[in-house]
Tab-separated table of C-alpha atoms and ligand atoms in Angstrom:
chain	number	residue	atom	x	y	z
O	232	MET	CA	0.136	-0.159	0.003
O	233	ARG	CA	1.255	3.436	-0.728
O	234	LEU	CA	0.726	5.973	2.172
O	235	SER	CA	0.077	8.717	-0.298
O	236	ARG	CA	-3.227	6.554	-1.732
O	237	TYR	CA	-4.305	5.244	1.790
O	238	PHE	CA	-6.342	6.733	4.653
O	239	LEU	CA	-4.496	6.973	8.020
O	240	PRO	CA	-5.734	9.987	9.971
O	241	VAL	CA	-2.892	9.825	12.513
O	242	LEU	CA	-3.302	12.373	15.422
O	243	LYS	CA	-0.207	14.647	16.370
O	244	GLU	CA	-1.672	15.276	20.129
O	245	ASN	CA	-2.541	12.757	22.781
O	246	PRO	CA	-6.330	12.537	22.716
O	247	SER	CA	-7.564	13.872	26.251
O	248	GLU	CA	-10.542	11.055	26.879
O	249	ALA	CA	-7.908	8.143	26.591
O	250	GLN	CA	-6.878	7.016	30.057
O	251	ILE	CA	-4.655	4.036	29.344
O	252	VAL	CA	-1.758	3.531	26.361
O	253	SER	CA	-3.744	1.397	24.101
O	254	HIS	CA	-6.655	3.785	23.663
O	255	ARG	CA	-4.474	6.575	23.309
O	256	PHE	CA	-2.207	5.163	20.398
O	257	MET	CA	-5.392	3.334	18.745
O	258	LEU	CA	-7.066	6.986	18.245
O	259	ARG	CA	-3.406	8.411	17.491
O	260	ALA	CA	-2.704	5.777	15.180
O	261	GLY	CA	-5.688	6.595	12.980
O	262	MET	CA	-6.923	2.903	13.654
O	263	ILE	CA	-10.476	3.854	15.369
O	264	LYS	CA	-12.839	6.765	15.809
O	265	GLN	CA	-15.396	6.866	18.404
O	266	GLN	CA	-19.045	7.453	16.951
O	267	ALA	CA	-20.637	7.396	20.500
O	268	ALA	CA	-19.949	5.973	24.073
O	269	GLY	CA	-18.521	2.628	23.683
O	270	ILE	CA	-19.096	2.540	19.712
O	271	TYR	CA	-16.333	2.844	17.271
O	272	SER	CA	-15.878	3.225	13.473
O	273	TRP	CA	-12.979	1.212	12.585
O	274	LEU	CA	-10.980	2.874	10.386
O	275	PRO	CA	-8.518	1.369	7.552
O	276	LEU	CA	-5.390	0.274	9.301
O	277	GLY	CA	-7.743	-0.645	12.603
O	278	PHE	CA	-9.691	-3.011	10.576
O	279	LYS	CA	-7.105	-4.188	8.830
O	280	VAL	CA	-5.344	-5.697	12.485
O	281	LEU	CA	-8.785	-6.581	13.020
O	282	LYS	CA	-9.314	-9.112	10.240
O	283	ARG	CA	-5.856	-10.391	11.010
O	284	VAL	CA	-6.841	-11.195	14.575
O	285	GLU	CA	-10.420	-12.581	13.411
O	286	GLN	CA	-8.526	-14.733	10.906
O	287	ILE	CA	-6.401	-16.420	13.677
O	288	VAL	CA	-9.251	-17.359	15.589
O	289	HIS	CA	-11.001	-18.973	12.929
O	290	GLU	CA	-7.804	-20.890	12.289
O	291	GLU	CA	-7.478	-22.383	15.255
O	292	GLN	CA	-11.309	-23.039	15.873
O	293	ILE	CA	-11.316	-24.481	12.688
O	294	ARG	CA	-8.184	-26.418	13.480
O	295	ALA	CA	-10.026	-27.846	16.361
O	296	GLY	CA	-12.572	-29.198	14.583
O	297	HIS	CA	-15.341	-26.045	15.728
O	298	ILE	CA	-17.947	-25.628	12.721
O	299	PRO	CA	-18.086	-21.874	11.570
O	300	LEU	CA	-21.530	-20.356	11.159
O	301	LEU	CA	-23.079	-16.831	11.393
O	302	MET	CA	-25.808	-15.802	13.610
O	303	PRO	CA	-27.632	-12.511	13.311
O	304	THR	CA	-26.747	-9.560	15.954
O	305	LEU	CA	-30.546	-8.796	16.409
O	306	GLN	CA	-32.810	-11.302	18.114
O	307	PRO	CA	-36.286	-12.264	18.988
O	308	ALA	CA	-36.892	-11.298	22.365
O	309	ASP	CA	-39.187	-14.750	22.609
O	310	LEU	CA	-36.126	-16.828	22.476
O	311	TRP	CA	-34.710	-15.153	25.736
O	312	ARG	CA	-38.012	-15.860	27.483
O	313	GLU	CA	-37.916	-19.717	26.980
O	314	SER	CA	-34.467	-19.608	28.932
O	315	GLY	CA	-35.784	-17.193	31.431
O	316	ARG	CA	-33.161	-14.599	30.678
O	317	TYR	CA	-35.109	-12.262	29.054
O	318	ASP	CA	-35.487	-10.481	32.446
O	319	ASP	CA	-32.602	-11.471	34.192
O	320	TYR	CA	-30.140	-9.664	31.754
O	321	GLY	CA	-31.123	-6.217	32.931
O	322	GLU	CA	-30.071	-2.977	32.175
O	323	GLU	CA	-27.268	-4.363	29.576
O	324	MET	CA	-29.474	-5.665	27.139
O	325	LEU	CA	-30.470	-3.223	24.365
O	326	ARG	CA	-33.842	-3.960	24.090
O	327	ILE	CA	-35.756	-2.834	20.567
O	328	THR	CA	-39.119	-2.708	19.288
O	329	ASP	CA	-39.854	-3.177	15.369
O	330	ARG	CA	-42.386	-1.781	13.537
O	331	HIS	CA	-45.029	-4.488	14.427
O	332	LYS	CA	-44.214	-3.894	18.117
O	333	ARG	CA	-42.222	-6.867	18.477
O	334	ASP	CA	-40.249	-6.966	20.895
O	335	MET	CA	-36.082	-7.875	19.726
O	336	LEU	CA	-32.781	-7.086	21.351
O	337	TYR	CA	-29.308	-6.209	20.027
O	338	GLY	CA	-27.680	-9.735	20.877
O	339	PRO	CA	-25.248	-9.417	23.914
O	340	THR	CA	-24.533	-13.419	23.669
O	341	ASN	CA	-25.944	-16.342	21.819
O	342	GLU	CA	-26.850	-19.171	23.782
O	343	GLU	CA	-30.538	-19.313	23.052
O	344	MET	CA	-30.283	-18.894	19.349
O	345	ILE	CA	-27.725	-21.555	18.918
O	346	THR	CA	-29.632	-23.843	20.939
O	347	ASP	CA	-32.709	-23.097	18.854
O	348	ILE	CA	-30.456	-23.808	15.670
O	349	PHE	CA	-29.650	-27.010	17.500
O	350	ARG	CA	-33.049	-27.962	18.528
O	351	SER	CA	-34.524	-27.190	14.962
O	352	HIS	CA	-31.770	-29.861	13.127
O	353	VAL	CA	-30.556	-32.490	15.346
O	354	ASN	CA	-32.179	-35.036	16.467
O	355	SER	CA	-30.014	-38.127	17.112
O	356	TYR	CA	-26.894	-38.844	19.044
O	357	LYS	CA	-25.210	-40.050	16.125
O	358	ASP	CA	-25.009	-36.577	14.950
O	359	LEU	CA	-22.851	-35.887	18.270
O	360	PRO	CA	-20.385	-33.886	18.952
O	361	LEU	CA	-21.078	-30.843	17.842
O	362	THR	CA	-19.539	-27.386	18.314
O	363	LEU	CA	-20.603	-24.522	15.971
O	364	TYR	CA	-19.035	-20.872	16.530
O	365	HIS	CA	-19.055	-17.518	14.319
O	366	VAL	CA	-17.300	-14.431	14.894
O	367	GLN	CA	-19.989	-11.360	15.172
O	368	TRP	CA	-20.725	-7.940	16.877
O	369	LYS	CA	-22.443	-7.865	20.302
O	370	PHE	CA	-24.044	-5.304	22.311
O	371	ARG	CA	-23.732	-4.858	26.155
O	372	ASP	CA	-25.017	-1.337	27.467
O	373	GLU	CA	-22.208	-1.310	29.863
O	374	ILE	CA	-22.677	1.637	32.116
O	375	ARG	CA	-19.319	2.936	32.211
O	376	PRO	CA	-17.687	2.013	28.739
O	377	ARG	CA	-14.108	3.112	28.692
O	378	PHE	CA	-10.627	2.593	27.681
O	379	GLY	CA	-11.376	2.126	24.101
O	380	VAL	CA	-12.375	-1.093	22.538
O	381	MET	CA	-11.231	-2.758	25.961
O	382	ARG	CA	-14.345	-2.287	27.269
O	383	GLY	CA	-17.040	-1.361	24.682
O	384	ARG	CA	-20.521	-1.199	24.413
O	385	GLU	CA	-20.521	-2.750	20.415
O	386	PHE	CA	-17.623	-5.323	20.148
O	387	LEU	CA	-16.638	-8.095	18.330
O	388	MET	CA	-16.793	-11.306	20.082
O	389	LYS	CA	-16.006	-15.071	18.725
O	390	ASP	CA	-18.770	-17.182	20.804
O	391	GLY	CA	-18.427	-21.256	20.138
O	392	TYR	CA	-21.234	-23.635	21.369
O	393	ASN	CA	-20.848	-27.260	22.230
O	394	PHE	CA	-23.311	-29.962	21.879
O	395	ASP	CA	-22.544	-33.145	23.740
O	396	LEU	CA	-24.110	-36.076	24.762
O	397	ASP	CA	-22.906	-36.394	28.200
O	398	PHE	CA	-20.640	-35.011	30.648
O	399	ASP	CA	-17.474	-36.554	29.879
O	400	SER	CA	-18.069	-35.545	26.148
O	401	ALA	CA	-18.556	-31.914	27.117
O	402	ILE	CA	-15.834	-31.808	29.362
O	403	HIS	CA	-13.431	-32.853	26.385
O	404	ALA	CA	-15.101	-29.922	24.509
O	405	TYR	CA	-13.938	-27.768	27.166
O	406	ASN	CA	-10.649	-28.743	27.144
O	407	ARG	CA	-10.487	-28.559	23.262
O	408	HIS	CA	-11.230	-25.243	23.416
O	409	MET	CA	-8.938	-24.442	26.318
O	410	VAL	CA	-6.026	-25.714	23.922
O	411	SER	CA	-7.356	-24.014	21.043
O	412	TYR	CA	-7.365	-20.575	23.109
O	413	LEU	CA	-3.704	-21.455	23.953
O	414	ARG	CA	-2.028	-21.749	20.638
O	415	THR	CA	-4.527	-18.996	19.475
O	416	TYR	CA	-3.202	-16.431	21.885
O	417	GLU	CA	0.318	-17.347	21.335
O	418	ARG	CA	-0.144	-17.009	17.675
O	419	MET	CA	-0.854	-12.894	18.227
O	420	GLY	CA	2.276	-12.674	20.336
O	421	LEU	CA	0.016	-12.794	23.677
O	422	GLN	CA	0.519	-14.850	27.212
O	423	ALA	CA	-2.895	-15.525	28.024
O	424	ILE	CA	-3.004	-17.449	31.371
O	425	PRO	CA	-5.991	-19.591	32.030
O	426	MET	CA	-7.260	-18.590	35.331
O	427	ARG	CA	-10.032	-20.496	37.391
O	428	ALA	CA	-13.041	-18.130	37.296
O	429	ALA	CA	-16.893	-17.716	38.619
O	430	SER	CA	-19.184	-17.562	35.920
O	431	GLY	CA	-21.292	-14.683	35.381
O	432	PRO	CA	-25.067	-14.497	33.802
O	433	ILE	CA	-24.240	-17.300	31.374
O	434	GLY	CA	-24.112	-19.757	34.439
O	435	GLY	CA	-22.489	-22.979	34.860
O	436	ASP	CA	-19.647	-23.731	37.404
O	437	ASN	CA	-16.738	-25.225	35.213
O	438	THR	CA	-15.151	-22.041	34.276
O	439	HIS	CA	-11.950	-20.277	32.885
O	440	GLU	CA	-11.160	-16.612	31.947
O	441	PHE	CA	-7.796	-16.225	29.943
O	442	LEU	CA	-5.780	-13.126	31.101
O	443	VAL	CA	-3.015	-11.259	29.542
O	444	LEU	CA	-1.137	-9.510	32.501
O	445	ALA	CA	-1.259	-5.970	32.220
O	446	SER	CA	-0.887	-2.857	35.031
O	447	THR	CA	-4.448	-1.684	33.183
O	448	GLY	CA	-6.097	-5.019	33.355
O	449	GLU	CA	-9.599	-4.767	35.164
O	450	SER	CA	-9.033	-7.939	37.064
O	451	GLU	CA	-7.023	-8.569	39.838
O	452	VAL	CA	-4.956	-11.693	39.877
O	453	PHE	CA	-3.192	-14.345	41.717
O	454	TYR	CA	-0.548	-16.841	40.208
O	455	ASP	CA	2.388	-18.821	40.272
O	456	ALA	CA	5.541	-17.572	38.531
O	457	ALA	CA	6.078	-21.180	36.911
O	458	ILE	CA	2.993	-20.611	34.777
O	459	THR	CA	4.455	-18.061	32.534
O	460	ASP	CA	7.370	-20.426	31.612
O	461	LEU	CA	4.610	-22.569	29.607
O	462	LYS	CA	4.826	-22.236	25.917
O	463	PHE	CA	2.630	-24.339	23.489
O	464	GLY	CA	4.883	-23.840	20.441
O	465	ASP	CA	3.838	-25.310	17.395
O	466	ARG	CA	2.787	-28.568	18.886
O	467	VAL	CA	0.667	-31.138	17.139
O	468	VAL	CA	-2.234	-31.765	19.015
O	469	ASP	CA	-5.203	-34.737	18.086
O	470	TYR	CA	-7.956	-32.297	19.103
O	471	ASP	CA	-10.089	-35.785	19.292
O	472	SER	CA	-7.949	-37.336	21.937
O	473	ARG	CA	-9.408	-36.733	25.233
O	474	GLU	CA	-5.980	-37.878	26.909
O	475	GLU	CA	-4.074	-35.401	24.614
O	476	CYS	CA	-6.170	-32.373	25.381
O	477	GLU	CA	-6.564	-33.387	29.308
O	478	ALA	CA	-2.657	-33.465	29.584
O	479	ILE	CA	-2.446	-30.062	27.815
O	480	VAL	CA	-5.193	-28.483	30.175
O	481	LYS	CA	-3.273	-30.231	33.176
O	482	GLU	CA	0.012	-28.863	32.131
O	483	TRP	CA	-1.767	-25.007	32.186
O	484	THR	CA	-3.920	-25.483	35.163
O	485	THR	CA	-1.827	-27.297	37.755
O	486	PRO	CA	0.040	-24.085	38.837
O	487	TYR	CA	-2.203	-21.760	40.827
O	488	ALA	CA	-3.605	-19.137	38.589
O	489	ARG	CA	-6.533	-17.586	39.691
O	490	THR	CA	-8.924	-14.248	39.695
O	491	ASP	CA	-10.080	-12.347	42.636
O	492	GLU	CA	-13.333	-13.946	42.472
O	493	THR	CA	-12.028	-17.552	43.240
O	494	HIS	CA	-8.180	-16.697	44.849
O	495	ASP	CA	-7.769	-18.845	47.783
O	496	GLU	CA	-4.971	-17.285	50.198
O	497	ALA	CA	-4.416	-20.836	51.652
O	498	ILE	CA	-3.442	-22.681	48.769
O	499	PHE	CA	-1.503	-19.232	47.072
O	500	ASN	CA	0.331	-19.136	50.498
O	501	ALA	CA	1.469	-22.861	50.086
O	502	ILE	CA	3.324	-21.572	46.682
O	503	PRO	CA	7.432	-20.734	47.673
O	504	GLU	CA	7.486	-17.097	48.118
O	505	GLU	CA	9.482	-16.075	45.408
O	506	ARG	CA	7.180	-17.915	42.980
O	507	ARG	CA	4.134	-16.029	44.440
O	508	ARG	CA	2.681	-12.961	41.727
O	509	THR	CA	-0.080	-10.697	41.879
O	510	SER	CA	-1.012	-8.552	39.309
O	511	ARG	CA	-3.770	-7.292	37.099
O	512	GLY	CA	-5.258	-8.431	33.926
O	513	ILE	CA	-7.081	-7.952	30.938
O	514	GLU	CA	-9.912	-11.028	30.096
O	515	VAL	CA	-9.472	-11.752	26.411
O	516	GLY	CA	-11.804	-15.033	26.371
O	517	GLN	CA	-13.457	-17.346	28.918
O	518	ILE	CA	-14.566	-20.926	28.402
O	519	PHE	CA	-17.947	-22.445	30.190
O	520	TYR	CA	-19.312	-25.939	31.086
O	521	PHE	CA	-23.020	-25.300	31.900
O	522	GLY	CA	-24.368	-28.519	31.040
O	523	THR	CA	-28.292	-28.403	30.345
O	524	LYS	CA	-28.537	-25.000	31.500
O	525	TYR	CA	-30.230	-23.763	27.930
O	526	SER	CA	-30.732	-27.481	26.475
O	527	GLU	CA	-33.358	-28.615	29.378
O	528	PRO	CA	-36.302	-25.480	29.233
O	529	MET	CA	-35.310	-25.001	25.360
O	530	GLY	CA	-35.863	-28.925	24.244
O	531	ALA	CA	-32.810	-29.742	22.752
O	532	THR	CA	-32.578	-33.204	23.029
O	533	VAL	CA	-31.172	-36.220	21.155
O	534	VAL	CA	-32.432	-39.556	21.021
O	535	THR	CA	-29.673	-42.003	22.537
O	536	ALA	CA	-28.530	-45.669	21.174
O	537	ASP	CA	-31.279	-47.271	23.801
O	538	GLY	CA	-33.846	-45.206	22.590
O	539	ALA	CA	-33.996	-42.585	25.417
O	540	ARG	CA	-34.710	-38.652	24.680
O	541	VAL	CA	-31.785	-36.773	26.773
O	542	PRO	CA	-31.242	-33.055	26.955
O	543	VAL	CA	-27.763	-32.460	25.476
O	544	HIS	CA	-24.645	-31.015	27.520
O	545	MET	CA	-23.432	-27.574	26.485
O	546	GLY	CA	-20.659	-24.882	26.890
O	547	SER	CA	-20.257	-22.053	25.537
O	548	HIS	CA	-16.700	-20.201	24.741
O	549	GLY	CA	-15.837	-16.549	23.620
O	550	ILE	CA	-13.167	-14.550	22.878
O	551	GLY	CA	-12.781	-11.025	22.780
O	552	VAL	CA	-11.431	-10.633	19.178
O	553	SER	CA	-11.885	-6.203	19.116
O	554	ARG	CA	-10.659	-6.025	22.745
O	555	LEU	CA	-7.648	-8.259	21.830
O	556	LEU	CA	-6.300	-5.221	19.891
O	557	GLY	CA	-6.365	-3.310	22.882
O	558	ALA	CA	-4.631	-6.055	25.059
O	559	ILE	CA	-1.865	-6.636	22.523
O	560	ILE	CA	-1.007	-2.741	22.529
O	561	GLU	CA	-0.990	-2.849	26.203
O	562	ALA	CA	1.294	-5.846	26.042
O	563	SER	CA	3.399	-4.479	23.391
O	564	HIS	CA	4.445	-0.965	22.852
O	565	ASP	CA	6.734	1.650	24.095
O	566	ASP	CA	6.900	5.869	24.427
O	567	LYS	CA	6.516	6.053	20.624
O	568	GLY	CA	4.047	3.806	19.854
O	569	ILE	CA	2.357	0.470	18.967
O	570	ILE	CA	4.935	-2.546	18.585
O	571	TRP	CA	2.535	-4.968	16.371
O	572	PRO	CA	3.548	-8.893	16.685
O	573	GLU	CA	4.299	-10.015	13.504
O	574	GLY	CA	1.085	-12.509	13.820
O	575	VAL	CA	-0.893	-9.611	13.853
O	576	THR	CA	0.799	-6.599	12.050
O	577	PRO	CA	-1.252	-4.369	9.542
O	578	PHE	CA	1.642	-4.416	7.333
O	579	HIS	CA	4.785	-6.756	7.352
O	580	VAL	CA	7.401	-3.827	6.813
O	581	GLY	CA	7.546	0.148	6.293
O	582	ILE	CA	9.338	1.796	3.295
O	583	VAL	CA	10.608	5.121	4.046
O	584	ASN	CA	12.058	7.134	1.246
O	585	LEU	CA	13.945	10.200	2.395
O	586	LYS	CA	14.128	11.867	-0.758
O	587	GLN	CA	10.940	11.560	-2.595
O	588	GLY	CA	11.255	12.908	-6.022
O	589	ASP	CA	14.843	11.645	-6.129
O	590	SER	CA	15.318	9.263	-9.224
O	591	SER	CA	17.711	7.056	-7.415
O	592	THR	CA	15.631	6.597	-4.163
O	593	ASP	CA	12.197	6.559	-6.040
O	594	LEU	CA	13.526	3.617	-8.079
O	595	ALA	CA	14.982	1.715	-5.245
O	596	CYS	CA	11.742	2.120	-2.960
O	597	GLU	CA	9.253	0.844	-6.393
O	598	ALA	CA	11.697	-2.234	-6.533
O	599	LEU	CA	11.712	-3.168	-2.847
O	600	TYR	CA	7.996	-2.586	-3.097
O	601	ARG	CA	7.807	-4.887	-6.247
O	602	ASP	CA	10.263	-7.468	-4.596
O	603	LEU	CA	8.665	-7.738	-1.020
O	604	SER	CA	5.149	-7.742	-2.883
O	605	ALA	CA	6.301	-10.931	-4.826
O	606	LYS	CA	7.379	-12.373	-1.705
O	607	GLY	CA	3.763	-12.269	-0.656
O	608	LEU	CA	4.744	-9.518	1.981
O	609	GLU	CA	2.705	-6.495	2.313
O	610	PRO	CA	4.821	-3.215	2.478
O	611	LEU	CA	3.401	0.388	3.516
O	612	TYR	CA	5.448	2.514	1.458
O	613	ASP	CA	5.566	6.307	2.824
O	614	ASP	CA	5.803	7.801	-0.688
O	615	ARG	CA	4.792	11.189	0.799
O	616	ASP	CA	6.651	14.541	0.455
O	617	GLU	CA	7.222	14.630	4.445
O	618	ARG	CA	10.156	15.367	6.177
O	619	ALA	CA	12.207	12.257	7.026
O	620	GLY	CA	11.498	12.844	10.731
O	621	ALA	CA	7.840	12.858	10.227
O	622	LYS	CA	7.897	9.531	8.249
O	623	PHE	CA	10.261	7.887	11.028
O	624	ALA	CA	7.623	9.293	13.871
O	625	THR	CA	4.540	7.523	11.894
O	626	MET	CA	6.197	4.074	11.267
O	627	ASP	CA	6.850	4.183	15.035
O	628	LEU	CA	3.733	5.535	16.005
O	629	ILE	CA	1.827	2.588	13.719
O	630	GLY	CA	3.927	-0.187	15.158
O	631	LEU	CA	4.953	-1.895	12.003
O	632	PRO	CA	7.699	-4.632	13.425
O	633	TRP	CA	10.046	-3.619	10.218
O	634	ARG	CA	11.137	-0.414	8.427
O	635	LEU	CA	13.276	0.007	5.212
O	636	THR	CA	15.112	3.464	4.898
O	637	VAL	CA	16.100	4.533	1.743
O	638	GLY	CA	18.227	7.273	0.926
O	639	PRO	CA	20.564	9.016	-1.869
O	640	ARG	CA	24.006	8.218	0.012
O	641	GLY	CA	23.059	4.915	0.987
O	642	ILE	CA	21.750	4.317	-2.770
O	643	ALA	CA	24.956	5.335	-3.972
O	644	ALA	CA	26.621	2.887	-2.086
O	645	GLY	CA	24.117	-0.256	-3.088
O	646	LYS	CA	22.895	-0.016	0.699
O	647	VAL	CA	19.397	0.429	2.158
O	648	GLU	CA	19.109	0.517	6.019
O	649	LEU	CA	16.600	-2.024	8.196
O	650	THR	CA	15.457	-1.414	11.436
O	651	ASN	CA	13.811	-3.668	13.848
O	652	ARG	CA	10.973	-1.651	15.613
O	653	ARG	CA	10.968	-3.937	18.964
O	654	THR	CA	14.821	-3.528	19.580
O	655	GLY	CA	15.097	-0.434	17.429
O	656	GLU	CA	18.581	-2.026	15.987
O	657	SER	CA	19.475	-1.238	12.350
O	658	GLU	CA	21.844	-2.899	9.676
O	659	GLU	CA	22.983	-1.546	6.359
O	660	MET	CA	22.507	-3.886	3.720
O	661	SER	CA	21.776	-4.306	-0.101
O	662	SER	CA	18.007	-4.156	-1.146
O	663	GLY	CA	17.885	-7.799	-2.389
O	664	ALA	CA	19.531	-8.820	1.187
O	665	ALA	CA	17.085	-7.197	2.711
O	666	VAL	CA	14.080	-8.609	0.765
O	667	ASP	CA	15.468	-12.368	1.878
O	668	ARG	CA	15.719	-11.163	5.310
O	669	LEU	CA	12.470	-10.290	5.432
O	670	ALA	CA	10.584	-13.078	3.642
A	8	5CA	N1	-18.103	-4.714	27.018
A	8	5CA	C1	-17.132	-5.428	26.040
A	8	5CA	N2	-15.769	-4.916	25.027
A	8	5CA	C2	-15.424	-5.428	24.746
A	8	5CA	N3	-14.910	-6.896	24.699
A	8	5CA	C3	-15.512	-7.538	25.608
A	8	5CA	C4	-16.859	-7.011	26.405
A	8	5CA	N4	-17.464	-7.894	27.162
A	8	5CA	C5	-16.990	-9.066	27.040
A	8	5CA	N5	-15.714	-9.120	26.369
A	8	5CA	C6	-14.998	-10.064	25.531
A	8	5CA	O1	-16.083	-11.175	25.252
A	8	5CA	C7	-15.569	-12.582	25.768
A	8	5CA	C8	-16.537	-13.352	26.068
A	8	5CA	O2	-17.467	-12.775	26.862
A	8	5CA	S1	-18.032	-13.316	28.188
A	8	5CA	O3	-19.254	-12.777	28.598
A	8	5CA	O4	-16.943	-13.627	28.692
A	8	5CA	N6	-18.512	-14.771	27.433
A	8	5CA	C9	-19.413	-15.037	26.641
A	8	5CA	O5	-20.510	-13.942	26.417
A	8	5CA	C10	-20.050	-16.524	26.241
A	8	5CA	N7	-21.274	-16.103	25.455
A	8	5CA	C11	-19.122	-17.206	25.810
A	8	5CA	S2	-19.571	-17.756	24.268
A	8	5CA	C12	-14.622	-11.753	27.149
A	8	5CA	O6	-13.783	-12.735	27.534
A	8	5CA	C13	-13.819	-10.529	26.578
A	8	5CA	O7	-12.558	-10.637	25.832
């Protein structure tokens, strides 16, 4: 992409309403624009990162054998009357009436709707196990939306729902989700620690939250430092194997890690003092097992091998897709701006032309742009007629992991400069060597 033809409305000043660094940088880097409290437009740069985060979420859910679909944002109130949650959900639910005066709502979550889909089409135990998920916008009328996309009112969530014949199968689905989440967050350059949590309005007593350690996190957390040494890496997992998934869950849930809601001082104090940590965390996902809480009242049943009709065991599993952009920035930035992990960066490398209009540097930049693109990399070429300092500041702010600087003196010596955004280290090399290094 050429910056002269892009839409990147960066801000020079820190917006006064931003209280945390991720909110500040998302506004300054021209990633979002607030349209109302907790409601944002996703401008091109932010939208590009949002789609990359969503893509990783899809890849890991599909790898785990979960099937994508898409449910609407608007839901009929009658479904929520069946489960008894229409009144329970309270002020957070945005209630709407259509022109025929039918009660509707902007969905905060989709347990009722996915259960309606299941009960309309599945009748036999032979169709289990089944996990369906979607990535869809949700609305929760938070009384105090804040911290930008971290606590929005309209936000993007992956919500997945498993349907199983019995408790053991449902727990395998629960474990499968935990495994898929561990790899998902690691691919985004995040360490998200699964912590035992208390369930909210969703219900169910088996639940873990995934927390990214950050001083601005809303949750208070207590954990054994040993858990931060665990790495998922590129291990191959047979998601159909209960033993394999159980073993990985055991690996990550043996070291103590809990939110303040379930914290147990006695157990915590049994950990050697030098390993005890308290911190704050950003909740980027949560998995739940809640049995027949919805299948029972809504009649989602299957006929078993011996002819009995039983309600299915379910769970729901969420990832805060839009919240993740804030969490990643909280975990990866410096005072100059964002530092995108390679897995989610909007562009792989920035090309900075120090003398736009000089034929030698223009030609060299065009050649780099062409060769990088040919390797499947997406460069952002700052071809504007701007001072070098302004170009460097923009690249640092928007956080691309690499920057190529092209100037007349360098080109005369057959060199370009490759800079690593995270370390700040620069190296001179030929254009060809730079392309090979980045590819
Ligand atoms: N107001 C919000 N703004 C941004 N992200 C949010 C907000 N509320 C929740 N989330 C994200 O959505 C994830 C799932 O939300 S949840 O309430 O925990 N779980 C559910 O809604 C279940 N239906 C899981 S499918 C959370 O872990 C969090 O990362």
